[in-house]
Amino acid sequence: MEGRRVRRFGRWRSNQTLLPVRVNRLSNAVSCWYCDCKSSILNEPLFRFGRRYSRFLKAWFSMGVGFSLAVLFAVTMILLYEIVQILCLYYGNTQMSNVMSKYLFGFSSTISGLTISVADIGYLCMSSFISVSVHELGHALAAASEGIQMEYIAVFLAVLFPGALLAFNHELLQALSKVSALRIYCAGIWHNAVLCAVCAWALFLQPFILYPFYIHDEGPMVLEVSPTSPLAGHLSPGDVIISLDDFHINNAQEWSQIIDVLTEHSYQTFQNNSLLENSMKSSSGKGYCIPYSLVEEGKRVSLEGNRTCPDELSAFITIPCSDQAMVDDDNLEVNHQRDGGVFHCFYDKDVLKLEKCGDGWGRLPSNRSSCFCSKEATCFLPLLSTGVAWVEITYSSSSPPQCLHLGRTRVIEDNNSKENPCVKTFVFVGDAISIKHSVLLTSYQPRWSAKFGAHLPYVLERLLMFTFHVSMTLALLNSLPVYFLDGEAISEVVSHYFRILSPRRRRTILQYFLFGGTVASIIMFGYIMSSFMF
């Protein structure tokens, strides 16, 4: 029986025995906490390819050595910084930990309400398979270029954690030079980094690649609407979002950004202010020019009594504009005192047809005052409480047959036309953040009227994003100075270059280094996971 070296999660283990390199049958291990599935079908093809392009692959993986060593040093310094912060030994920038976790490890400890859908689990599994395959392929090709054939490749499940491993002949690995060994050990990290770069470039070039078939950044299109979404009765798959509060929306990212801004405005706290001032701030100054005739017909409610409008009516209050000549009408009972007055109840559908006023809208003619209305009307804004937003959503409906043949440019030009059957507007009143993730949007619109293929750009985009983060996480995890990972093997080889130390002293320092890195990593990831849960 020959000695072997097995790699699990990046670790290269010694002092074990296994079958010779050429095997016809492999036994799979099964226990209550561990099971695996071994295969040697790729041994010969990968070895022939590695030997054939040995010179090119050695140069390729030599670049990976420099990159991996730099990442190992950087991640070690970051790990030390994180532990110092967690142990409260350094009172620096408290946001640095969240930034590092988000951009280096693919997640943030400040995420609230973290949810994952069944589709996300599918993307995660596919991206994990791709990232792990690329990682192990790097080790296999690097070893083949050095003349070492792998014994088998296996996928396994340890408790609940999946993984993959490669088995190599230990004696042949021990006979390699330190540079050759580093090329093999660093190959997985290097390949994951390259995969991240490929995914980033693919995401950047995706609009150009799909240009013959899809329109990009000309309005997000609705793919799905959750049955529990407050927008379920208004939007349907195929509709295109045009604007939020007159702010034109070009893509799905702008949809999320504007909703975040609206949510921030609605949750601002106001103290020692009148109801009128609080309402003006909560509604962000979004008003409507309501004619006096409609005011007289509407229901008036005293601010001192019940402040709830009946049925489907919404409450409005006037804006006291200094540049507007306010009409003193006793019949309107408008009182602009700070602590008193009345508000009026109107139907949303009637208000949406009127001219806008106030400075909270996305666009207003530049030659008019922000709250100017005609002599027959006055400026009213919604009376809202903290955490409640008034959001006017304009979209192009796909339900009329003639709308399927209109281009995006035509829809924008006809946005102000009240006779356009394709453009519809409705108002959402409530917590704006509730509509952010309840509607699935894509920044791509098919150039044909059929809905076939509408999900393809979204699926590709999500798969590339998941693969980028999983591959980056896998590369960084294997760069940590931790037992059972590639960082252990890399650190072991690097320690041999410190020849001023005796072999015994090098082994001692290496064990302290790996033990400290393992403990620090457990503390850091435990801290991050606890911040998710609490």
Short mmCIF file of C-alpha atoms in Angstrom, two decimals:
data_model
loop_
_atom_site.label_atom_id
_atom_site.label_comp_id
_atom_site.label_asym_id
_atom_site.label_seq_id
_atom_site.Cartn_x
_atom_site.Cartn_y
_atom_site.Cartn_z
CA MET A 1 0.00 0.00 0.00
CA GLU A 2 1.39 3.38 -0.93
CA GLY A 3 1.21 6.51 1.19
CA ARG A 4 -1.11 9.26 0.11
CA ARG A 5 -1.99 12.85 0.81
CA VAL A 6 -5.66 13.69 1.10
CA ARG A 7 -7.08 17.17 0.79
CA ARG A 8 -10.25 17.97 2.69
CA PHE A 9 -11.44 21.56 2.73
CA GLY A 10 -7.93 22.39 1.54
CA ARG A 11 -5.95 20.27 4.02
CA TRP A 12 -3.25 17.87 2.85
CA ARG A 13 -3.03 15.04 5.33
CA SER A 14 -0.09 12.69 5.77
CA ASN A 15 0.70 9.40 7.53
CA GLN A 16 -2.19 7.55 5.90
CA THR A 17 -2.38 4.69 3.44
CA LEU A 18 -4.58 4.10 0.44
CA LEU A 19 -4.78 2.03 -2.71
CA PRO A 20 -2.26 2.58 -5.50
CA VAL A 21 -2.78 5.34 -8.04
CA ARG A 22 -4.34 3.04 -10.63
CA VAL A 23 -7.51 1.61 -9.18
CA ASN A 24 -10.53 0.08 -10.79
CA ARG A 25 -12.92 0.14 -7.84
CA LEU A 26 -13.14 2.57 -4.94
CA SER A 27 -14.95 1.94 -1.67
CA ASN A 28 -17.23 4.72 -0.46
CA ALA A 29 -17.28 5.57 3.23
CA VAL A 30 -20.57 5.75 5.10
CA SER A 31 -21.10 6.46 8.81
CA CYS A 32 -23.54 8.27 11.06
CA TRP A 33 -21.65 11.57 10.69
CA TYR A 34 -19.73 11.23 7.43
CA CYS A 35 -20.35 9.84 3.96
CA ASP A 36 -18.57 10.31 0.65
CA CYS A 37 -18.61 9.25 -2.98
CA LYS A 38 -15.28 8.64 -4.74
CA SER A 39 -14.51 8.61 -8.45
CA SER A 40 -11.34 8.17 -10.52
CA ILE A 41 -12.89 8.68 -13.95
CA LEU A 42 -11.13 12.05 -14.41
CA ASN A 43 -7.68 10.86 -13.35
CA GLU A 44 -6.27 10.04 -16.78
CA PRO A 45 -7.80 12.98 -18.76
CA LEU A 46 -6.63 15.60 -16.26
CA PHE A 47 -3.17 14.06 -15.97
CA ARG A 48 -2.67 13.95 -19.76
CA PHE A 49 -3.83 17.54 -20.10
CA GLY A 50 -1.55 18.70 -17.29
CA ARG A 51 1.50 16.98 -18.71
CA ARG A 52 0.80 18.21 -22.24
CA TYR A 53 0.61 21.88 -21.21
CA SER A 54 3.01 21.61 -18.29
CA ARG A 55 5.09 24.67 -19.16
CA PHE A 56 2.07 26.94 -19.56
CA LEU A 57 0.36 25.63 -16.41
CA LYS A 58 3.50 26.11 -14.29
CA ALA A 59 3.70 29.75 -15.37
CA TRP A 60 -0.03 30.15 -14.73
CA PHE A 61 0.08 28.69 -11.22
CA SER A 62 3.28 30.59 -10.38
CA MET A 63 1.20 33.76 -10.63
CA GLY A 64 -1.23 32.13 -8.24
CA VAL A 65 1.53 31.63 -5.67
CA GLY A 66 2.23 35.36 -5.43
CA PHE A 67 -1.45 36.18 -5.29
CA SER A 68 -2.25 33.56 -2.64
CA LEU A 69 0.63 34.59 -0.39
CA ALA A 70 -0.51 38.22 -0.56
CA VAL A 71 -4.08 37.21 0.28
CA LEU A 72 -2.86 35.00 3.14
CA PHE A 73 -0.98 37.93 4.67
CA ALA A 74 -3.89 40.35 4.13
CA VAL A 75 -6.51 37.98 5.56
CA THR A 76 -4.30 37.26 8.58
CA MET A 77 -4.00 40.99 9.31
CA ILE A 78 -7.75 41.46 8.85
CA LEU A 79 -8.44 38.51 11.13
CA LEU A 80 -6.20 40.01 13.81
CA TYR A 81 -7.93 43.38 13.45
CA GLU A 82 -11.37 41.78 13.71
CA ILE A 83 -10.44 39.86 16.87
CA VAL A 84 -9.05 43.02 18.48
CA GLN A 85 -12.32 44.79 17.72
CA ILE A 86 -14.44 41.93 19.04
CA LEU A 87 -12.47 41.76 22.26
CA CYS A 88 -12.88 45.53 22.67
CA LEU A 89 -9.16 46.15 22.83
CA TYR A 90 -9.31 48.85 20.19
CA TYR A 91 -11.99 51.52 19.94
CA GLY A 92 -11.65 52.49 16.33
CA ASN A 93 -14.11 52.65 13.48
CA THR A 94 -16.97 50.38 14.57
CA GLN A 95 -18.24 50.14 10.99
CA MET A 96 -15.03 48.56 9.70
CA SER A 97 -16.06 45.09 10.84
CA ASN A 98 -19.31 45.24 8.90
CA VAL A 99 -17.58 46.56 5.79
CA MET A 100 -14.96 43.81 5.87
CA SER A 101 -17.55 41.12 6.45
CA LYS A 102 -19.68 42.38 3.59
CA TYR A 103 -17.03 42.90 0.95
CA LEU A 104 -14.52 40.22 1.93
CA PHE A 105 -16.78 37.39 3.04
CA GLY A 106 -19.91 38.19 1.04
CA PHE A 107 -22.26 39.10 3.89
CA SER A 108 -22.89 41.84 6.40
CA SER A 109 -23.61 41.60 10.10
CA THR A 110 -25.96 44.57 9.90
CA ILE A 111 -28.49 42.86 7.63
CA SER A 112 -31.91 42.81 9.26
CA GLY A 113 -34.79 40.61 8.27
CA LEU A 114 -32.51 38.26 6.35
CA THR A 115 -34.59 35.84 4.29
CA ILE A 116 -33.71 33.25 1.69
CA SER A 117 -36.12 31.82 -0.85
CA VAL A 118 -36.24 28.38 -2.43
CA ALA A 119 -34.82 29.88 -5.64
CA ASP A 120 -31.90 31.37 -3.67
CA ILE A 121 -31.14 27.94 -2.22
CA GLY A 122 -30.99 26.59 -5.77
CA TYR A 123 -28.63 29.38 -6.85
CA LEU A 124 -26.50 28.75 -3.77
CA CYS A 125 -26.22 25.02 -4.52
CA MET A 126 -25.34 25.60 -8.19
CA SER A 127 -22.79 28.32 -7.39
CA SER A 128 -21.24 26.14 -4.67
CA PHE A 129 -20.88 23.24 -7.10
CA ILE A 130 -19.24 25.51 -9.70
CA SER A 131 -16.90 27.17 -7.18
CA VAL A 132 -15.80 23.90 -5.55
CA SER A 133 -15.28 22.24 -8.95
CA VAL A 134 -13.09 25.12 -10.15
CA HIS A 135 -11.18 25.03 -6.86
CA GLU A 136 -10.44 21.30 -7.04
CA LEU A 137 -9.69 21.48 -10.77
CA GLY A 138 -6.95 23.97 -9.97
CA HIS A 139 -5.28 21.57 -7.52
CA ALA A 140 -5.60 18.66 -9.95
CA LEU A 141 -4.09 20.52 -12.91
CA ALA A 142 -1.30 22.01 -10.79
CA ALA A 143 -0.37 18.54 -9.52
CA ALA A 144 -0.54 17.07 -13.03
CA SER A 145 1.79 19.77 -14.36
CA GLU A 146 4.29 18.66 -11.71
CA GLY A 147 3.97 15.01 -12.75
CA ILE A 148 1.66 13.88 -9.93
CA GLN A 149 -1.60 12.15 -10.78
CA MET A 150 -4.47 12.33 -8.35
CA GLU A 151 -5.76 9.04 -6.93
CA TYR A 152 -9.42 10.03 -6.83
CA ILE A 153 -11.83 12.89 -6.36
CA ALA A 154 -14.62 12.66 -3.81
CA VAL A 155 -17.59 14.66 -2.67
CA PHE A 156 -18.67 14.18 0.93
CA LEU A 157 -21.07 15.27 3.63
CA ALA A 158 -19.60 15.70 7.11
CA VAL A 159 -22.50 16.10 9.58
CA LEU A 160 -24.42 18.75 7.60
CA PHE A 161 -21.50 20.37 5.77
CA PRO A 162 -20.81 19.37 2.16
CA GLY A 163 -17.34 19.45 0.61
CA ALA A 164 -14.93 17.88 -1.83
CA LEU A 165 -11.45 16.42 -1.65
CA LEU A 166 -8.59 15.20 -3.83
CA ALA A 167 -6.26 12.36 -2.91
CA PHE A 168 -2.60 12.42 -4.01
CA ASN A 169 0.41 10.21 -3.44
CA HIS A 170 2.09 11.53 -0.31
CA GLU A 171 5.60 10.32 -1.12
CA LEU A 172 5.57 12.08 -4.48
CA LEU A 173 4.37 15.30 -2.86
CA GLN A 174 7.15 15.12 -0.29
CA ALA A 175 9.72 14.79 -3.07
CA LEU A 176 8.67 18.04 -4.75
CA SER A 177 10.52 21.30 -4.32
CA LYS A 178 8.96 23.99 -2.12
CA VAL A 179 8.03 26.14 -5.13
CA SER A 180 6.32 23.20 -6.84
CA ALA A 181 4.41 22.37 -3.66
CA LEU A 182 3.29 25.98 -3.30
CA ARG A 183 2.00 25.93 -6.86
CA ILE A 184 -0.19 22.95 -6.00
CA TYR A 185 -1.39 24.28 -2.64
CA CYS A 186 -2.17 27.78 -3.96
CA ALA A 187 -3.90 26.61 -7.13
CA GLY A 188 -7.38 26.38 -5.58
CA ILE A 189 -7.30 29.92 -4.16
CA TRP A 190 -5.95 31.25 -7.44
CA HIS A 191 -8.67 29.57 -9.50
CA ASN A 192 -11.41 30.89 -7.20
CA ALA A 193 -10.01 34.40 -7.57
CA VAL A 194 -9.98 34.04 -11.36
CA LEU A 195 -13.57 32.76 -11.25
CA CYS A 196 -14.56 35.89 -9.30
CA ALA A 197 -12.98 38.05 -12.00
CA VAL A 198 -14.78 36.10 -14.74
CA CYS A 199 -18.13 36.54 -12.97
CA ALA A 200 -17.53 40.27 -12.50
CA TRP A 201 -16.69 40.72 -16.18
CA ALA A 202 -19.69 38.64 -17.22
CA LEU A 203 -21.98 40.82 -15.09
CA PHE A 204 -20.48 43.94 -16.64
CA LEU A 205 -20.78 42.63 -20.20
CA GLN A 206 -24.19 41.01 -19.79
CA PRO A 207 -26.15 44.03 -21.13
CA PHE A 208 -23.97 44.08 -24.26
CA ILE A 209 -24.17 40.30 -24.74
CA LEU A 210 -27.96 40.28 -24.43
CA TYR A 211 -28.47 43.53 -26.39
CA PRO A 212 -29.82 41.82 -29.56
CA PHE A 213 -32.56 40.15 -27.51
CA TYR A 214 -33.22 42.42 -24.51
CA ILE A 215 -33.55 46.12 -23.66
CA HIS A 216 -31.55 47.16 -20.61
CA ASP A 217 -31.95 50.03 -18.11
CA GLU A 218 -35.13 51.40 -19.66
CA GLY A 219 -37.45 50.55 -16.81
CA PRO A 220 -37.60 47.48 -14.53
CA MET A 221 -40.08 44.83 -15.62
CA VAL A 222 -42.20 42.86 -13.16
CA LEU A 223 -41.46 39.13 -13.20
CA GLU A 224 -43.44 38.00 -10.17
CA VAL A 225 -45.68 39.57 -7.54
CA SER A 226 -46.03 37.89 -4.18
CA PRO A 227 -49.66 37.06 -3.29
CA THR A 228 -49.10 38.77 0.07
CA SER A 229 -47.64 41.90 -1.54
CA PRO A 230 -49.64 45.12 -1.09
CA LEU A 231 -49.08 45.68 -4.83
CA ALA A 232 -50.62 42.35 -5.86
CA GLY A 233 -53.90 43.99 -6.87
CA HIS A 234 -52.19 46.53 -9.12
CA LEU A 235 -49.07 45.06 -10.74
CA SER A 236 -48.84 41.85 -12.76
CA PRO A 237 -45.98 40.04 -14.60
CA GLY A 238 -44.96 41.95 -17.71
CA ASP A 239 -45.72 45.43 -16.35
CA VAL A 240 -42.92 48.01 -16.55
CA ILE A 241 -42.30 50.46 -13.69
CA ILE A 242 -41.99 54.03 -15.00
CA SER A 243 -41.64 56.18 -11.90
CA LEU A 244 -41.97 56.46 -8.14
CA ASP A 245 -43.27 59.88 -7.08
CA ASP A 246 -42.25 61.26 -10.49
CA PHE A 247 -38.69 59.95 -10.08
CA HIS A 248 -38.01 57.98 -13.26
CA ILE A 249 -36.87 54.41 -12.57
CA ASN A 250 -34.35 52.95 -15.03
CA ASN A 251 -33.51 49.64 -13.36
CA ALA A 252 -34.21 47.43 -10.37
CA GLN A 253 -31.37 48.98 -8.36
CA GLU A 254 -32.93 52.45 -8.59
CA TRP A 255 -36.25 50.97 -7.44
CA SER A 256 -34.57 49.74 -4.23
CA GLN A 257 -32.60 52.94 -3.70
CA ILE A 258 -35.61 55.26 -3.97
CA ILE A 259 -37.69 53.04 -1.68
CA ASP A 260 -34.86 53.20 0.88
CA VAL A 261 -34.91 57.00 0.70
CA LEU A 262 -38.69 57.11 1.08
CA THR A 263 -38.51 54.72 4.03
CA GLU A 264 -35.84 56.84 5.71
CA HIS A 265 -37.98 59.97 5.35
CA SER A 266 -41.09 58.25 6.70
CA TYR A 267 -39.31 56.94 9.83
CA GLN A 268 -37.76 60.23 10.84
CA THR A 269 -38.73 61.22 14.39
CA PHE A 270 -40.18 64.64 14.99
CA GLN A 271 -40.37 66.19 18.42
CA ASN A 272 -41.94 69.43 19.61
CA ASN A 273 -43.53 70.00 16.23
CA SER A 274 -47.13 70.54 15.29
CA LEU A 275 -49.16 67.95 13.44
CA LEU A 276 -48.95 70.10 10.33
CA GLU A 277 -45.14 70.25 10.44
CA ASN A 278 -44.84 66.54 11.08
CA SER A 279 -47.17 65.77 8.21
CA MET A 280 -45.18 67.96 5.84
CA LYS A 281 -41.98 66.13 6.78
CA SER A 282 -43.53 62.65 6.67
CA SER A 283 -45.04 63.20 3.24
CA SER A 284 -41.78 64.79 1.99
CA GLY A 285 -43.68 67.82 0.67
CA LYS A 286 -45.69 65.90 -1.93
CA GLY A 287 -48.92 67.80 -2.42
CA TYR A 288 -51.79 68.21 -4.88
CA CYS A 289 -53.65 71.29 -6.09
CA ILE A 290 -57.19 70.50 -4.94
CA PRO A 291 -59.95 72.82 -6.21
CA TYR A 292 -62.08 74.59 -3.63
CA SER A 293 -65.16 72.96 -5.11
CA LEU A 294 -63.79 69.53 -4.26
CA VAL A 295 -62.79 70.75 -0.80
CA GLU A 296 -66.32 71.90 -0.11
CA GLU A 297 -67.69 68.49 -1.14
CA GLY A 298 -65.15 66.57 0.91
CA LYS A 299 -65.49 65.51 4.50
CA ARG A 300 -63.86 67.73 7.11
CA VAL A 301 -62.60 66.27 10.39
CA SER A 302 -61.33 68.19 13.40
CA LEU A 303 -57.76 67.54 14.45
CA GLU A 304 -58.85 67.50 18.06
CA GLY A 305 -61.23 64.58 17.56
CA ASN A 306 -61.11 61.38 15.52
CA ARG A 307 -58.34 61.67 12.93
CA THR A 308 -59.37 58.67 10.84
CA CYS A 309 -61.06 59.12 7.47
CA PRO A 310 -63.96 56.78 6.76
CA ASP A 311 -64.01 54.02 4.14
CA GLU A 312 -61.32 54.36 1.43
CA LEU A 313 -60.72 58.07 1.90
CA SER A 314 -57.33 59.56 2.77
CA ALA A 315 -56.62 62.54 5.01
CA PHE A 316 -55.10 65.74 3.57
CA ILE A 317 -54.07 69.05 5.10
CA THR A 318 -53.17 72.37 3.48
CA ILE A 319 -49.62 73.65 3.01
CA PRO A 320 -49.10 77.22 4.27
CA CYS A 321 -46.97 78.62 1.42
CA SER A 322 -45.48 82.06 1.88
CA ASP A 323 -45.34 82.63 -1.90
CA GLN A 324 -48.95 81.69 -2.44
CA ALA A 325 -51.84 84.08 -1.86
CA MET A 326 -53.98 82.09 0.51
CA VAL A 327 -57.70 82.71 0.27
CA ASP A 328 -59.37 83.33 3.61
CA ASP A 329 -62.58 81.36 3.21
CA ASP A 330 -64.64 80.85 6.33
CA ASN A 331 -66.50 78.01 4.65
CA LEU A 332 -63.23 76.03 4.26
CA GLU A 333 -62.39 76.38 7.98
CA VAL A 334 -58.68 76.25 7.17
CA ASN A 335 -56.60 77.04 10.22
CA HIS A 336 -52.82 77.21 9.93
CA GLN A 337 -52.14 77.55 13.61
CA ARG A 338 -49.46 75.21 14.93
CA ASP A 339 -51.70 73.36 17.37
CA GLY A 340 -55.12 73.25 15.77
CA GLY A 341 -57.15 73.11 12.55
CA VAL A 342 -59.01 70.61 10.41
CA PHE A 343 -58.10 68.11 7.76
CA HIS A 344 -60.08 66.92 4.76
CA CYS A 345 -60.78 63.44 3.41
CA PHE A 346 -60.61 62.74 -0.33
CA TYR A 347 -60.59 59.71 -2.60
CA ASP A 348 -57.09 58.84 -3.85
CA LYS A 349 -58.32 58.34 -7.43
CA ASP A 350 -59.77 61.84 -7.52
CA VAL A 351 -56.55 63.38 -6.17
CA LEU A 352 -54.22 61.60 -8.60
CA LYS A 353 -55.82 63.35 -11.57
CA LEU A 354 -54.90 66.81 -10.21
CA GLU A 355 -51.81 68.96 -10.60
CA LYS A 356 -48.93 68.38 -8.19
CA CYS A 357 -47.43 70.92 -5.79
CA GLY A 358 -44.80 70.90 -3.09
CA ASP A 359 -41.08 70.29 -3.34
CA GLY A 360 -41.08 66.53 -2.73
CA TRP A 361 -41.76 65.37 -6.28
CA GLY A 362 -39.12 64.22 -8.70
CA ARG A 363 -39.84 66.87 -11.29
CA LEU A 364 -41.78 70.12 -11.45
CA PRO A 365 -41.72 72.87 -14.06
CA SER A 366 -38.86 75.24 -13.34
CA ASN A 367 -40.93 78.35 -14.05
CA ARG A 368 -43.35 77.84 -11.19
CA SER A 369 -43.25 77.92 -7.41
CA SER A 370 -42.97 74.63 -5.56
CA CYS A 371 -46.42 75.00 -3.99
CA PHE A 372 -48.10 77.34 -6.47
CA CYS A 373 -51.66 76.49 -7.43
CA SER A 374 -54.27 78.39 -9.41
CA LYS A 375 -56.69 80.80 -7.72
CA GLU A 376 -59.37 78.12 -7.81
CA ALA A 377 -57.27 75.58 -5.88
CA THR A 378 -55.01 75.25 -2.89
CA CYS A 379 -52.12 72.90 -2.13
CA PHE A 380 -52.96 69.89 0.04
CA LEU A 381 -50.61 67.14 1.18
CA PRO A 382 -51.35 63.73 2.76
CA LEU A 383 -51.60 63.63 6.52
CA LEU A 384 -49.24 60.80 7.48
CA SER A 385 -47.85 59.41 10.69
CA THR A 386 -44.27 58.33 11.35
CA GLY A 387 -43.35 55.21 9.37
CA VAL A 388 -46.11 55.69 6.79
CA ALA A 389 -45.23 56.82 3.27
CA TRP A 390 -47.36 58.08 0.40
CA VAL A 391 -45.87 56.56 -2.77
CA GLU A 392 -47.26 57.28 -6.20
CA ILE A 393 -46.34 54.44 -8.59
CA THR A 394 -46.66 54.90 -12.35
CA TYR A 395 -46.28 51.87 -14.59
CA SER A 396 -46.93 50.65 -18.11
CA SER A 397 -49.48 47.87 -18.11
CA SER A 398 -49.10 44.86 -20.40
CA SER A 399 -52.74 43.82 -20.19
CA PRO A 400 -54.19 45.81 -23.14
CA PRO A 401 -53.12 44.04 -26.38
CA GLN A 402 -52.01 47.29 -28.02
CA CYS A 403 -49.56 47.99 -25.17
CA LEU A 404 -47.46 44.96 -26.10
CA HIS A 405 -46.52 46.63 -29.39
CA LEU A 406 -45.52 50.01 -27.92
CA GLY A 407 -41.85 50.71 -27.42
CA ARG A 408 -40.42 52.01 -24.13
CA THR A 409 -39.76 55.45 -25.66
CA ARG A 410 -43.38 55.79 -26.70
CA VAL A 411 -44.51 55.01 -23.15
CA ILE A 412 -42.31 57.71 -21.63
CA GLU A 413 -43.45 60.30 -24.13
CA ASP A 414 -47.09 59.49 -23.40
CA ASN A 415 -46.61 59.48 -19.64
CA ASN A 416 -48.45 62.76 -19.16
CA SER A 417 -51.29 61.76 -21.45
CA LYS A 418 -54.37 60.92 -19.42
CA GLU A 419 -55.83 59.11 -22.42
CA ASN A 420 -52.99 56.62 -22.75
CA PRO A 421 -54.44 53.22 -21.76
CA CYS A 422 -50.98 51.74 -21.22
CA VAL A 423 -49.86 54.13 -18.47
CA LYS A 424 -51.53 53.69 -15.09
CA THR A 425 -50.95 55.24 -11.68
CA PHE A 426 -51.90 54.16 -8.19
CA VAL A 427 -50.94 55.18 -4.65
CA PHE A 428 -49.46 52.98 -1.95
CA VAL A 429 -49.95 54.22 1.61
CA GLY A 430 -48.03 52.35 4.29
CA ASP A 431 -44.55 51.09 5.14
CA ALA A 432 -42.53 51.56 1.94
CA ILE A 433 -40.02 48.86 2.82
CA SER A 434 -42.80 46.25 2.59
CA ILE A 435 -42.98 46.66 -1.19
CA LYS A 436 -39.23 46.51 -1.79
CA HIS A 437 -38.81 42.73 -1.91
CA SER A 438 -42.43 41.70 -2.46
CA VAL A 439 -42.09 42.32 -6.21
CA LEU A 440 -39.49 40.52 -8.34
CA LEU A 441 -38.05 42.92 -10.91
CA THR A 442 -35.54 42.64 -13.73
CA SER A 443 -33.71 45.45 -15.51
CA TYR A 444 -34.15 43.65 -18.86
CA GLN A 445 -37.15 43.75 -21.19
CA PRO A 446 -37.51 41.27 -24.08
CA ARG A 447 -37.53 42.86 -27.53
CA TRP A 448 -40.42 40.59 -28.51
CA SER A 449 -43.96 40.66 -27.16
CA ALA A 450 -43.94 37.05 -25.89
CA LYS A 451 -43.07 36.49 -22.24
CA PHE A 452 -40.89 33.49 -23.07
CA GLY A 453 -37.34 34.08 -21.90
CA ALA A 454 -38.22 37.03 -19.66
CA HIS A 455 -36.62 35.31 -16.65
CA LEU A 456 -33.37 34.37 -18.44
CA PRO A 457 -31.39 37.60 -17.74
CA TYR A 458 -32.48 37.56 -14.10
CA VAL A 459 -31.45 33.92 -13.67
CA LEU A 460 -28.05 34.54 -15.27
CA GLU A 461 -27.50 37.65 -13.17
CA ARG A 462 -28.38 35.90 -9.91
CA LEU A 463 -26.24 32.87 -10.74
CA LEU A 464 -23.24 35.06 -11.55
CA MET A 465 -23.68 37.08 -8.37
CA PHE A 466 -24.01 33.99 -6.18
CA THR A 467 -21.02 32.35 -7.86
CA PHE A 468 -18.95 35.49 -7.35
CA HIS A 469 -19.67 35.62 -3.62
CA VAL A 470 -19.35 31.88 -3.01
CA SER A 471 -16.08 31.68 -4.94
CA MET A 472 -14.71 34.73 -3.11
CA THR A 473 -15.74 33.25 0.23
CA LEU A 474 -14.13 29.91 -0.64
CA ALA A 475 -10.88 31.61 -1.64
CA LEU A 476 -10.76 33.70 1.52
CA LEU A 477 -11.64 30.82 3.80
CA ASN A 478 -8.84 28.71 2.32
CA SER A 479 -6.47 31.65 2.79
CA LEU A 480 -7.05 31.68 6.55
CA PRO A 481 -4.29 30.14 8.70
CA VAL A 482 -6.64 27.40 9.90
CA TYR A 483 -6.37 23.65 10.29
CA PHE A 484 -7.88 21.51 7.49
CA LEU A 485 -7.72 24.39 4.99
CA ASP A 486 -5.25 25.33 2.26
CA GLY A 487 -3.83 27.99 4.58
CA GLU A 488 -2.36 25.23 6.76
CA ALA A 489 -0.40 23.64 3.89
CA ILE A 490 0.73 27.02 2.52
CA SER A 491 1.89 28.17 5.97
CA GLU A 492 3.77 24.91 6.48
CA VAL A 493 5.74 25.32 3.24
CA VAL A 494 6.41 29.03 3.86
CA SER A 495 7.78 28.24 7.33
CA HIS A 496 10.63 26.28 5.74
CA TYR A 497 11.98 29.51 4.24
CA PHE A 498 12.80 30.84 7.74
CA ARG A 499 16.09 28.98 7.93
CA ILE A 500 17.41 31.15 10.76
CA LEU A 501 15.14 29.10 13.03
CA SER A 502 15.73 25.51 13.95
CA PRO A 503 13.28 22.91 12.58
CA ARG A 504 11.84 22.35 16.04
CA ARG A 505 11.33 26.09 16.61
CA ARG A 506 9.67 26.42 13.18
CA ARG A 507 7.24 23.62 13.97
CA THR A 508 6.38 25.16 17.32
CA ILE A 509 5.76 28.60 15.86
CA LEU A 510 3.71 27.07 13.05
CA GLN A 511 1.48 25.19 15.49
CA TYR A 512 0.91 28.32 17.58
CA PHE A 513 0.15 30.26 14.41
CA LEU A 514 -2.36 27.71 13.12
CA PHE A 515 -3.97 27.20 16.54
CA GLY A 516 -4.35 30.94 17.05
CA GLY A 517 -5.75 31.39 13.54
CA THR A 518 -8.27 28.59 14.05
CA VAL A 519 -9.50 29.95 17.40
CA ALA A 520 -9.65 33.52 16.06
CA SER A 521 -11.62 32.39 13.01
CA ILE A 522 -14.13 30.50 15.17
CA ILE A 523 -14.60 33.57 17.38
CA MET A 524 -15.01 35.91 14.42
CA PHE A 525 -17.53 33.76 12.55
CA GLY A 526 -19.40 33.05 15.77
CA TYR A 527 -19.64 36.79 16.38
CA ILE A 528 -20.91 37.41 12.85
CA MET A 529 -23.51 34.64 13.05
CA SER A 530 -24.72 35.85 16.45
CA SER A 531 -25.21 39.35 15.02
CA PHE A 532 -27.55 37.80 12.41
CA MET A 533 -29.61 36.00 15.03
CA PHE A 534 -29.88 38.78 17.59
#
